[in-house]
mmCIF file of C-alpha atoms in Angstrom:
data_model
loop_
_atom_site.group_PDB
_atom_site.id
_atom_site.type_symbol
_atom_site.label_atom_id
_atom_site.label_comp_id
_atom_site.label_asym_id
_atom_site.label_seq_id
_atom_site.Cartn_x
_atom_site.Cartn_y
_atom_site.Cartn_z
ATOM 1 C CA UNK A 8 0.243 -0.382 -0.200
ATOM 2 C CA UNK A 9 2.691 1.980 0.933
ATOM 3 C CA UNK A 10 4.436 1.811 -2.315
ATOM 4 C CA UNK A 11 1.446 2.150 -4.246
ATOM 5 C CA UNK A 12 0.574 5.566 -2.876
ATOM 6 C CA UNK A 13 4.024 6.541 -3.486
ATOM 7 C CA UNK A 14 3.737 5.640 -7.252
ATOM 8 C CA UNK A 15 0.398 7.135 -7.453
ATOM 9 C CA UNK A 16 0.925 10.339 -5.485
ATOM 10 C CA UNK A 17 4.671 11.446 -5.789
ATOM 11 C CA UNK A 18 4.319 14.620 -4.398
ATOM 12 C CA UNK A 19 2.866 13.869 -0.943
ATOM 13 C CA UNK A 20 5.074 13.989 2.291
ATOM 14 C CA UNK A 21 5.194 10.547 2.426
ATOM 15 C CA UNK A 22 7.077 10.025 -0.915
ATOM 16 C CA UNK A 23 9.258 13.347 -0.606
ATOM 17 C CA UNK A 24 10.318 11.759 3.196
ATOM 18 C CA UNK A 25 11.003 8.544 1.607
ATOM 19 C CA UNK A 26 13.129 9.967 -1.528
ATOM 20 C CA UNK A 27 15.296 11.877 1.418
ATOM 21 C CA UNK A 28 19.110 11.622 0.044
ATOM 22 C CA UNK A 29 20.235 9.815 3.600
ATOM 23 C CA UNK A 30 17.558 7.205 3.221
ATOM 24 C CA UNK A 31 18.626 5.997 -0.502
ATOM 25 C CA UNK A 32 21.706 4.385 0.828
ATOM 26 C CA UNK A 33 19.452 2.262 3.565
ATOM 27 C CA UNK A 34 16.980 1.287 0.960
ATOM 28 C CA UNK A 35 19.581 0.385 -1.237
ATOM 29 C CA UNK A 36 21.461 -1.970 1.596
ATOM 30 C CA UNK A 37 18.040 -3.217 2.938
ATOM 31 C CA UNK A 38 16.923 -4.557 -0.651
ATOM 32 C CA UNK A 39 20.440 -6.445 -0.761
ATOM 33 C CA UNK A 40 19.555 -7.986 2.392
ATOM 34 C CA UNK A 41 16.552 -8.925 1.475
ATOM 35 C CA UNK A 42 17.339 -10.570 -1.753
ATOM 36 C CA UNK A 43 20.270 -12.531 -0.199
ATOM 37 C CA UNK A 44 17.975 -13.772 2.875
ATOM 38 C CA UNK A 45 16.137 -16.443 1.213
ATOM 39 C CA UNK A 46 18.950 -18.142 -0.330
ATOM 40 C CA UNK A 47 21.241 -17.817 2.608
ATOM 41 C CA UNK A 48 18.201 -19.466 4.767
ATOM 42 C CA UNK A 49 17.506 -22.263 2.314
ATOM 43 C CA UNK A 50 21.786 -23.053 2.370
ATOM 44 C CA UNK A 51 21.640 -22.936 6.257
ATOM 45 C CA UNK A 52 19.262 -25.413 6.493
ATOM 46 C CA UNK A 53 20.711 -27.443 3.858
ATOM 47 C CA UNK A 54 18.122 -27.535 1.506
ATOM 48 C CA UNK A 55 20.963 -25.908 -1.263
ATOM 49 C CA UNK A 56 23.748 -27.962 -1.590
ATOM 50 C CA UNK A 57 27.106 -25.825 -3.041
ATOM 51 C CA UNK A 58 30.095 -27.184 -4.043
ATOM 52 C CA UNK A 59 31.854 -25.145 -1.121
ATOM 53 C CA UNK A 60 33.443 -26.980 1.839
ATOM 54 C CA UNK A 61 31.800 -25.116 4.498
ATOM 55 C CA UNK A 62 28.904 -22.858 5.636
ATOM 56 C CA UNK A 63 31.523 -20.292 6.402
ATOM 57 C CA UNK A 64 33.126 -19.881 2.990
ATOM 58 C CA UNK A 65 29.332 -20.256 1.467
ATOM 59 C CA UNK A 66 28.347 -17.394 3.121
ATOM 60 C CA UNK A 67 31.295 -15.594 2.670
ATOM 61 C CA UNK A 68 31.130 -15.711 -1.191
ATOM 62 C CA UNK A 69 27.636 -14.790 -1.360
ATOM 63 C CA UNK A 70 28.792 -11.571 1.114
ATOM 64 C CA UNK A 71 31.558 -10.684 -1.619
ATOM 65 C CA UNK A 72 28.983 -11.237 -4.422
ATOM 66 C CA UNK A 73 26.622 -8.766 -2.758
ATOM 67 C CA UNK A 74 29.254 -5.921 -2.652
ATOM 68 C CA UNK A 75 29.324 -5.792 -6.354
ATOM 69 C CA UNK A 76 25.587 -5.294 -6.658
#
């Protein structure tokens, strides 16, 4: 609902508040965390097997990859 109201009414106080310059990096970081959390959760519970010898190395690899997003 918030996203829809910001898109439909871009001149509202809510839309202007969410587009403040200091919030943009925070939103980019939170989106990156959102994208990777499901995959990392599946890896940690063993639902997905990768060719890495340990969970630490798998997490480290995904962390490094997320830096290039």
